[in-house]
PDB file of C-alpha atoms in Angstrom:
ATOM      1  CA  GLY A   1     -61.706  -7.451   3.924  1.00  0.00           C
ATOM      2  CA  ASP A   2     -64.006  -7.558   0.904  1.00  0.00           C
ATOM      3  CA  ALA A   3     -62.570  -7.211  -3.012  1.00  0.00           C
ATOM      4  CA  THR A   4     -64.307  -5.352  -5.472  1.00  0.00           C
ATOM      5  CA  LEU A   5     -64.506  -6.660  -8.846  1.00  0.00           C
ATOM      6  CA  THR A   6     -64.358  -4.130 -11.719  1.00  0.00           C
ATOM      7  CA  VAL A   7     -64.977  -4.942 -14.918  1.00  0.00           C
ATOM      8  CA  ALA A   8     -63.941  -2.932 -18.018  1.00  0.00           C
ATOM      9  CA  ALA A   9     -66.265  -2.947 -21.101  1.00  0.00           C
ATOM     10  CA  THR A  10     -65.531  -3.300 -24.182  1.00  0.00           C
ATOM     11  CA  GLN A  11     -65.391  -0.549 -26.806  1.00  0.00           C
ATOM     12  CA  PRO A  12     -64.513  -1.132 -30.071  1.00  0.00           C
ATOM     13  CA  ASN A  13     -65.730   1.564 -31.678  1.00  0.00           C
ATOM     14  CA  ILE A  14     -64.324   4.480 -30.015  1.00  0.00           C
ATOM     15  CA  ASP A  15     -63.284   7.626 -32.050  1.00  0.00           C
ATOM     16  CA  SER A  16     -62.265  10.177 -30.285  1.00  0.00           C
ATOM     17  CA  ILE A  17     -61.665  10.422 -26.335  1.00  0.00           C
ATOM     18  CA  GLY A  18     -61.109  14.293 -25.230  1.00  0.00           C
ATOM     19  CA  THR A  19     -61.890  17.717 -26.636  1.00  0.00           C
ATOM     20  CA  ASP A  20     -59.238  19.894 -28.925  1.00  0.00           C
ATOM     21  CA  GLY A  21     -57.133  22.635 -26.252  1.00  0.00           C
ATOM     22  CA  ASP A  22     -57.369  20.024 -23.457  1.00  0.00           C
ATOM     23  CA  THR A  23     -54.557  17.843 -21.740  1.00  0.00           C
ATOM     24  CA  LEU A  24     -55.673  13.637 -22.326  1.00  0.00           C
ATOM     25  CA  SER A  25     -53.182  12.218 -19.133  1.00  0.00           C
ATOM     26  CA  ILE A  26     -52.983   8.477 -18.914  1.00  0.00           C
ATOM     27  CA  LEU A  27     -51.834   6.564 -15.927  1.00  0.00           C
ATOM     28  CA  GLY A  28     -50.043   3.991 -16.053  1.00  0.00           C
ATOM     29  CA  ASP A  29     -46.616   1.900 -16.733  1.00  0.00           C
ATOM     30  CA  THR A  30     -46.270   0.732 -20.223  1.00  0.00           C
ATOM     31  CA  LEU A  31     -49.300   2.304 -23.057  1.00  0.00           C
ATOM     32  CA  GLN A  32     -49.082  -1.284 -25.588  1.00  0.00           C
ATOM     33  CA  MET A  33     -51.320  -1.584 -28.757  1.00  0.00           C
ATOM     34  CA  ILE A  34     -51.233  -4.616 -31.181  1.00  0.00           C
ATOM     35  CA  ASN A  35     -52.943  -5.746 -34.372  1.00  0.00           C
ATOM     36  CA  THR A  36     -52.517  -8.377 -36.853  1.00  0.00           C
ATOM     37  CA  THR A  37     -53.642  -5.977 -39.968  1.00  0.00           C
ATOM     38  CA  ALA A  38     -50.986  -5.687 -41.967  1.00  0.00           C
ATOM     39  CA  ASN A  39     -48.767  -1.830 -41.390  1.00  0.00           C
ATOM     40  CA  THR A  40     -50.097  -0.917 -38.082  1.00  0.00           C
ATOM     41  CA  PRO A  41     -50.995  -0.192 -35.473  1.00  0.00           C
ATOM     42  CA  LYS A  42     -49.677   3.434 -36.560  1.00  0.00           C
ATOM     43  CA  VAL A  43     -49.737   6.594 -34.322  1.00  0.00           C
ATOM     44  CA  ASN A  44     -50.890   9.629 -36.610  1.00  0.00           C
ATOM     45  CA  LEU A  45     -50.272  13.269 -35.131  1.00  0.00           C
ATOM     46  CA  THR A  46     -52.122  16.114 -36.640  1.00  0.00           C
ATOM     47  CA  ASN A  47     -51.495  19.823 -36.616  1.00  0.00           C
ATOM     48  CA  GLN A  48     -54.804  21.574 -38.933  1.00  0.00           C
ATOM     49  CA  ALA A  49     -53.553  24.504 -37.293  1.00  0.00           C
ATOM     50  CA  ASP A  50     -53.621  27.448 -41.234  1.00  0.00           C
ATOM     51  CA  ASP A  51     -50.135  28.072 -40.094  1.00  0.00           C
ATOM     52  CA  THR A  52     -46.467  27.279 -40.011  1.00  0.00           C
ATOM     53  CA  THR A  53     -46.356  24.912 -37.197  1.00  0.00           C
ATOM     54  CA  GLY A  54     -46.164  20.836 -36.777  1.00  0.00           C
ATOM     55  CA  PRO A  55     -46.802  18.777 -34.329  1.00  0.00           C
ATOM     56  CA  ILE A  56     -44.573  18.011 -31.321  1.00  0.00           C
ATOM     57  CA  MET A  57     -43.153  14.517 -29.614  1.00  0.00           C
ATOM     58  CA  THR A  58     -41.913  15.560 -26.373  1.00  0.00           C
ATOM     59  CA  PHE A  59     -39.651  12.943 -24.185  1.00  0.00           C
ATOM     60  CA  LEU A  60     -39.147  14.746 -20.533  1.00  0.00           C
ATOM     61  CA  ASN A  61     -36.736  13.245 -18.165  1.00  0.00           C
ATOM     62  CA  GLN A  62     -38.033  14.575 -14.869  1.00  0.00           C
ATOM     63  CA  ARG A  63     -36.230  14.173 -11.719  1.00  0.00           C
ATOM     64  CA  VAL A  64     -39.095  13.994  -8.953  1.00  0.00           C
ATOM     65  CA  ASP A  65     -38.407  13.729  -5.284  1.00  0.00           C
ATOM     66  CA  SER A  66     -40.647  15.901  -3.833  1.00  0.00           C
ATOM     67  CA  SER A  67     -40.179  18.811  -6.130  1.00  0.00           C
ATOM     68  CA  THR A  68     -38.080  18.524  -9.445  1.00  0.00           C
ATOM     69  CA  GLN A  69     -34.659  18.085  -9.231  1.00  0.00           C
ATOM     70  CA  ALA A  70     -31.505  19.390 -11.406  1.00  0.00           C
ATOM     71  CA  GLY A  71     -30.606  16.988 -14.398  1.00  0.00           C
ATOM     72  CA  GLU A  72     -27.575  14.843 -14.178  1.00  0.00           C
ATOM     73  CA  ASP A  73     -25.362  14.944 -16.829  1.00  0.00           C
ATOM     74  CA  ASN A  74     -25.209  11.621 -18.573  1.00  0.00           C
ATOM     75  CA  ASP A  75     -28.984  11.668 -18.268  1.00  0.00           C
ATOM     76  CA  TYR A  76     -30.872   9.475 -20.626  1.00  0.00           C
ATOM     77  CA  LEU A  77     -33.740  11.652 -21.919  1.00  0.00           C
ATOM     78  CA  GLY A  78     -35.384   9.252 -24.392  1.00  0.00           C
ATOM     79  CA  THR A  79     -35.405   6.269 -26.981  1.00  0.00           C
ATOM     80  CA  ILE A  80     -36.711   4.273 -29.649  1.00  0.00           C
ATOM     81  CA  LYS A  81     -35.929   0.988 -30.287  1.00  0.00           C
ATOM     82  CA  PHE A  82     -36.248  -0.965 -33.554  1.00  0.00           C
ATOM     83  CA  SER A  83     -36.450  -4.674 -32.298  1.00  0.00           C
ATOM     84  CA  GLY A  84     -37.409  -8.257 -34.092  1.00  0.00           C
ATOM     85  CA  TYR A  85     -36.708 -11.363 -34.013  1.00  0.00           C
ATOM     86  CA  ASP A  86     -33.340 -13.457 -35.119  1.00  0.00           C
ATOM     87  CA  ASP A  87     -33.472 -16.869 -37.657  1.00  0.00           C
ATOM     88  CA  GLN A  88     -32.191 -19.572 -35.064  1.00  0.00           C
ATOM     89  CA  GLY A  89     -34.739 -22.486 -33.850  1.00  0.00           C
ATOM     90  CA  THR A  90     -35.874 -20.575 -31.215  1.00  0.00           C
ATOM     91  CA  PRO A  91     -35.834 -17.353 -32.376  1.00  0.00           C
ATOM     92  CA  ALA A  92     -35.298 -15.068 -30.266  1.00  0.00           C
ATOM     93  CA  ALA A  93     -35.581 -10.775 -29.575  1.00  0.00           C
ATOM     94  CA  GLN A  94     -32.624  -8.714 -30.666  1.00  0.00           C
ATOM     95  CA  ASN A  95     -32.065  -4.852 -30.486  1.00  0.00           C
ATOM     96  CA  CYS A  96     -32.006  -4.277 -33.916  1.00  0.00           C
ATOM     97  CA  ALA A  97     -31.198   0.074 -33.506  1.00  0.00           C
ATOM     98  CA  SER A  98     -32.337   2.597 -31.552  1.00  0.00           C
ATOM     99  CA  ILE A  99     -32.099   6.031 -31.290  1.00  0.00           C
ATOM    100  CA  TYR A 100     -31.528   8.060 -27.863  1.00  0.00           C
ATOM    101  CA  ALA A 101     -30.695  11.553 -26.428  1.00  0.00           C
ATOM    102  CA  GLN A 102     -29.070  12.223 -23.627  1.00  0.00           C
ATOM    103  CA  ILE A 103     -27.742  15.241 -21.582  1.00  0.00           C
ATOM    104  CA  HIS A 104     -24.289  16.321 -22.203  1.00  0.00           C
ATOM    105  CA  ASP A 105     -23.289  18.786 -20.470  1.00  0.00           C
ATOM    106  CA  ALA A 106     -26.094  19.733 -17.471  1.00  0.00           C
ATOM    107  CA  THR A 107     -24.717  22.885 -16.244  1.00  0.00           C
ATOM    108  CA  SER A 108     -27.320  26.027 -16.778  1.00  0.00           C
ATOM    109  CA  GLY A 109     -25.696  28.276 -19.369  1.00  0.00           C
ATOM    110  CA  GLU A 110     -23.932  25.720 -20.894  1.00  0.00           C
ATOM    111  CA  GLU A 111     -26.383  23.041 -21.557  1.00  0.00           C
ATOM    112  CA  SER A 112     -25.119  20.461 -24.161  1.00  0.00           C
ATOM    113  CA  GLY A 113     -27.029  16.995 -25.562  1.00  0.00           C
ATOM    114  CA  GLU A 114     -25.988  14.333 -27.407  1.00  0.00           C
ATOM    115  CA  LEU A 115     -28.754  12.601 -30.119  1.00  0.00           C
ATOM    116  CA  LEU A 116     -26.860   8.820 -31.180  1.00  0.00           C
ATOM    117  CA  LEU A 117     -27.777   6.550 -33.821  1.00  0.00           C
ATOM    118  CA  ASN A 118     -27.166   3.174 -33.060  1.00  0.00           C
ATOM    119  CA  VAL A 119     -27.377  -0.193 -35.571  1.00  0.00           C
ATOM    120  CA  ALA A 120     -26.834  -4.232 -34.220  1.00  0.00           C
ATOM    121  CA  ASN A 121     -22.715  -4.663 -35.404  1.00  0.00           C
ATOM    122  CA  HIS A 122     -22.237  -8.488 -36.711  1.00  0.00           C
ATOM    123  CA  ASP A 123     -22.471  -9.756 -33.092  1.00  0.00           C
ATOM    124  CA  GLY A 124     -25.767  -8.207 -32.161  1.00  0.00           C
ATOM    125  CA  GLY A 125     -24.472  -5.977 -29.933  1.00  0.00           C
ATOM    126  CA  VAL A 126     -25.388  -2.628 -30.419  1.00  0.00           C
ATOM    127  CA  GLY A 127     -23.053   0.136 -31.531  1.00  0.00           C
ATOM    128  CA  THR A 128     -23.414   4.112 -31.635  1.00  0.00           C
ATOM    129  CA  GLY A 129     -22.591   5.092 -35.930  1.00  0.00           C
ATOM    130  CA  LEU A 130     -23.876   8.739 -35.688  1.00  0.00           C
ATOM    131  CA  LYS A 131     -22.956  10.830 -32.941  1.00  0.00           C
ATOM    132  CA  LEU A 132     -24.472  14.495 -32.217  1.00  0.00           C
ATOM    133  CA  THR A 133     -22.629  16.615 -29.340  1.00  0.00           C
ATOM    134  CA  GLY A 134     -23.735  20.226 -28.378  1.00  0.00           C
ATOM    135  CA  GLY A 135     -20.256  20.885 -27.911  1.00  0.00           C
ATOM    136  CA  SER A 136     -17.951  22.892 -25.659  1.00  0.00           C
ATOM    137  CA  ALA A 137     -18.918  26.046 -27.096  1.00  0.00           C
ATOM    138  CA  ASP A 138     -21.650  27.700 -28.747  1.00  0.00           C
ATOM    139  CA  ASN A 139     -23.195  27.487 -32.063  1.00  0.00           C
ATOM    140  CA  GLU A 140     -20.440  24.152 -31.996  1.00  0.00           C
ATOM    141  CA  ILE A 141     -22.043  20.817 -32.885  1.00  0.00           C
ATOM    142  CA  ASP A 142     -19.557  17.747 -32.608  1.00  0.00           C
ATOM    143  CA  VAL A 143     -20.366  14.741 -35.162  1.00  0.00           C
ATOM    144  CA  THR A 144     -18.940  11.133 -34.735  1.00  0.00           C
ATOM    145  CA  VAL A 145     -19.534   8.953 -37.473  1.00  0.00           C
ATOM    146  CA  GLY A 146     -18.879   5.090 -37.991  1.00  0.00           C
ATOM    147  CA  LEU A 147     -17.507   2.751 -34.785  1.00  0.00           C
ATOM    148  CA  GLY A 148     -14.382   1.083 -35.064  1.00  0.00           C
ATOM    149  CA  THR A 149     -11.157   1.565 -37.544  1.00  0.00           C
ATOM    150  CA  SER A 150     -13.310  -1.247 -39.778  1.00  0.00           C
ATOM    151  CA  SER A 151     -15.892   0.791 -40.168  1.00  0.00           C
ATOM    152  CA  VAL A 152     -16.875   2.334 -44.273  1.00  0.00           C
ATOM    153  CA  THR A 153     -18.076   6.516 -44.317  1.00  0.00           C
ATOM    154  CA  THR A 154     -19.591   6.704 -47.489  1.00  0.00           C
ATOM    155  CA  LEU A 155     -20.594  10.240 -49.011  1.00  0.00           C
ATOM    156  CA  ALA A 156     -22.943  10.392 -52.114  1.00  0.00           C
ATOM    157  CA  GLY A 157     -21.555  13.947 -53.909  1.00  0.00           C
ATOM    158  CA  THR A 158     -19.317  16.465 -52.948  1.00  0.00           C
ATOM    159  CA  LEU A 159     -17.526  17.391 -49.631  1.00  0.00           C
ATOM    160  CA  THR A 160     -17.224  20.521 -47.871  1.00  0.00           C
ATOM    161  CA  MET A 161     -15.791  21.445 -45.674  1.00  0.00           C
ATOM    162  CA  GLY A 162     -16.416  24.978 -44.669  1.00  0.00           C
ATOM    163  CA  SER A 163     -17.908  26.821 -48.453  1.00  0.00           C
ATOM    164  CA  THR A 164     -15.206  25.071 -50.279  1.00  0.00           C
ATOM    165  CA  ALA A 165     -15.829  21.659 -51.849  1.00  0.00           C
ATOM    166  CA  ALA A 166     -13.235  19.103 -50.985  1.00  0.00           C
ATOM    167  CA  ILE A 167     -13.349  16.054 -52.817  1.00  0.00           C
ATOM    168  CA  ASN A 168     -15.608  16.509 -56.153  1.00  0.00           C
ATOM    169  CA  ASN A 169     -18.414  13.352 -56.382  1.00  0.00           C
ATOM    170  CA  SER A 170     -15.399  11.812 -58.676  1.00  0.00           C
ATOM    171  CA  GLY A 171     -13.130  11.545 -55.485  1.00  0.00           C
ATOM    172  CA  VAL A 172     -10.847  14.344 -57.075  1.00  0.00           C
ATOM    173  CA  VAL A 173      -9.256  15.988 -53.783  1.00  0.00           C
ATOM    174  CA  GLN A 174      -9.761  19.887 -54.712  1.00  0.00           C
ATOM    175  CA  VAL A 175      -8.254  22.310 -52.827  1.00  0.00           C
ATOM    176  CA  VAL A 176      -8.370  26.914 -53.049  1.00  0.00           C
ATOM    177  CA  ALA A 177      -5.131  27.455 -53.819  1.00  0.00           C
ATOM    178  CA  GLN A 178      -5.171  24.824 -57.029  1.00  0.00           C
ATOM    179  CA  THR A 179      -8.323  23.669 -58.857  1.00  0.00           C
ATOM    180  CA  VAL A 180      -7.494  20.042 -58.588  1.00  0.00           C
ATOM    181  CA  ILE A 181      -5.280  17.556 -57.705  1.00  0.00           C
ATOM    182  CA  ASP A 182      -5.373  14.457 -59.364  1.00  0.00           C
ATOM    183  CA  HIS A 183      -3.074  11.525 -59.220  1.00  0.00           C
ATOM    184  CA  ASP A 184      -2.112  10.819 -62.672  1.00  0.00           C
ATOM    185  CA  GLN A 185      -0.557  14.736 -63.161  1.00  0.00           C
TER     186      GLN A 185
END
């Protein structure tokens, strides 16, 4: 058959694409921006509506098999990765941190999500340091902080449980029945 050669024109100064109120769809597997200028490339989302709303970035995992399919427990909904290079002789790419969301429970009427913040932990492996889970009841969010029994969790300020300060910012344990419990007393 005949081969068709397509040559794309260079467009170094595109100021805008699309029209306000319309949707711009880009089909492709990867959208890549590469730049050698410091502190670039950037992605700026600006909302100019004179109201209390702001920009929105949505990650949507839509299972499609001729039509939209049901989501399932543990489906990944989106991931943001932070990567760099280590300092060995031939530097190797290393995932240093990530944020991702999953469906915790896809059951209709009991939908629950998970948000995980992860960092590389000493050996290059990435582990979860903060995990928020939608829980097993309405208006409940379970939180897991740290990874493993050697982790150190530091809280600045006062630790409050419910509406009561349990530990003040000096590390003194406080309880309702007794104002202060101090090891010196």
